Short mmCIF file of C-alpha atoms in Angstrom, two decimals:
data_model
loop_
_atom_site.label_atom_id
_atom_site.label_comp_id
_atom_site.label_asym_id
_atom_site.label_seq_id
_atom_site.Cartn_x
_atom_site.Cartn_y
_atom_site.Cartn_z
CA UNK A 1 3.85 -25.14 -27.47
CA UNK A 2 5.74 -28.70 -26.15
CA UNK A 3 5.31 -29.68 -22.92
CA UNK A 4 7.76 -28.97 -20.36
CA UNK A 5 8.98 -26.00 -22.57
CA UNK A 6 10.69 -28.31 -24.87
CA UNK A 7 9.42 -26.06 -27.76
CA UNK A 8 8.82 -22.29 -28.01
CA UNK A 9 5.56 -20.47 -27.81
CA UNK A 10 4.39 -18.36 -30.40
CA UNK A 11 3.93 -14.45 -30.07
CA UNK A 12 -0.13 -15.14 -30.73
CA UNK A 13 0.13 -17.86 -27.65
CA UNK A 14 1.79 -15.99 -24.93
CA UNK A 15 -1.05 -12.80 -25.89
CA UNK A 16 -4.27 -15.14 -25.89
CA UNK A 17 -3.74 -16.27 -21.95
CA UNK A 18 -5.03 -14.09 -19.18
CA UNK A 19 -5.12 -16.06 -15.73
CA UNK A 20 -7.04 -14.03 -13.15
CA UNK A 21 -6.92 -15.31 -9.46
CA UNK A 22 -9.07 -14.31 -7.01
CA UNK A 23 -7.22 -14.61 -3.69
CA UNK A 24 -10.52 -12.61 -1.84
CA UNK A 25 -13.35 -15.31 -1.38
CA UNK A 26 -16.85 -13.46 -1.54
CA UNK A 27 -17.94 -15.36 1.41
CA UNK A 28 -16.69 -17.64 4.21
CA UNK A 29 -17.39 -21.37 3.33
CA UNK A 30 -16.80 -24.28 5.58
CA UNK A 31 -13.38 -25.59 6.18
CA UNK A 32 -11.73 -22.65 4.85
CA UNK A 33 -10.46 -19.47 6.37
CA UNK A 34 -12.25 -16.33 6.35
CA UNK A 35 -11.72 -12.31 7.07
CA UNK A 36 -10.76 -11.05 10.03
CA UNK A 37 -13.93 -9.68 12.05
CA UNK A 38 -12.18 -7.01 14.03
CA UNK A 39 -9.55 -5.54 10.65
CA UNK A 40 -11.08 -7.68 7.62
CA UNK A 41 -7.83 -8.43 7.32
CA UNK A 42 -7.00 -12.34 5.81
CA UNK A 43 -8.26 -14.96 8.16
CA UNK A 44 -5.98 -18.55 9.08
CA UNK A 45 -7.54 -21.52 9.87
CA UNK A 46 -5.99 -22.88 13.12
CA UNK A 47 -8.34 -26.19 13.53
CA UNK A 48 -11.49 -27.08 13.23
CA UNK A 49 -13.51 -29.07 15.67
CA UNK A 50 -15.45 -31.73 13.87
CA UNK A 51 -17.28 -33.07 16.64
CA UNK A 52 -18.68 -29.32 17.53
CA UNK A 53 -19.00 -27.81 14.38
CA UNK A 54 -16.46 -25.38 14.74
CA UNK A 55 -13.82 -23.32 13.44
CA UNK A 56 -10.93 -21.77 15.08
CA UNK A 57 -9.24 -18.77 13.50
CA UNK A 58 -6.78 -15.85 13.45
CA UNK A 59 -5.52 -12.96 11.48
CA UNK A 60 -2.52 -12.82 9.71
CA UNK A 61 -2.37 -8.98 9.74
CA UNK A 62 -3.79 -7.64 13.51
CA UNK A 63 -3.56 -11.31 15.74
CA UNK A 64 -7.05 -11.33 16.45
CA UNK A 65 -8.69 -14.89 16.89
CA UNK A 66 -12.07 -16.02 16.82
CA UNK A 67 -14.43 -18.76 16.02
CA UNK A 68 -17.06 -19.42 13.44
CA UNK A 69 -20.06 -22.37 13.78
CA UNK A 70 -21.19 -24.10 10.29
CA UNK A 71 -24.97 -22.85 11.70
CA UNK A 72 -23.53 -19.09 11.88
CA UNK A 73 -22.19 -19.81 8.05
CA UNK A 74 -25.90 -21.04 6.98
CA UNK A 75 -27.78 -18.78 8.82
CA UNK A 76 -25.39 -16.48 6.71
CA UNK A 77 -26.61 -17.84 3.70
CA UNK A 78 -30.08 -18.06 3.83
#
């Protein structure tokens, strides 16, 4: 196969490829959004503060908001 599709790709190329993404996180990190508490709907991250350790959030699918520490998220962990 050429780069920028310069050149076809074989029958045997196009069946080889499976790309899986996983667009459900298994757990909240920090710095990135997480599910909604109230709907577990998906989570956007507003801001966070750095200063305070905290993250500000709301749902894409019911409009809740809330906020998650970095301590809550490795108490979590542990």
């Amino acid at each position: 196969m050429a780069l920028f599709g310069k050149g076809k790709a074989t029958d045997t190329e196009a069946d080889d490829v499976d790309i899986v993404i996983d667009l459900e996180p298994a757990r909240q990190t920090w710095g990135g959004p997480g599910p909604c508490p109230e709907c577990t709907g998906r989570g956007y991250l507003d801001r966070i503060d750095i200063r305070e350790r905290v993250m500000f959030q709301h749902c894409l699918e019911c409009g809740n908001s809330w906020t998650v520490t970095e301590a809550e998220l490795a108490d979590a962990d542990a």
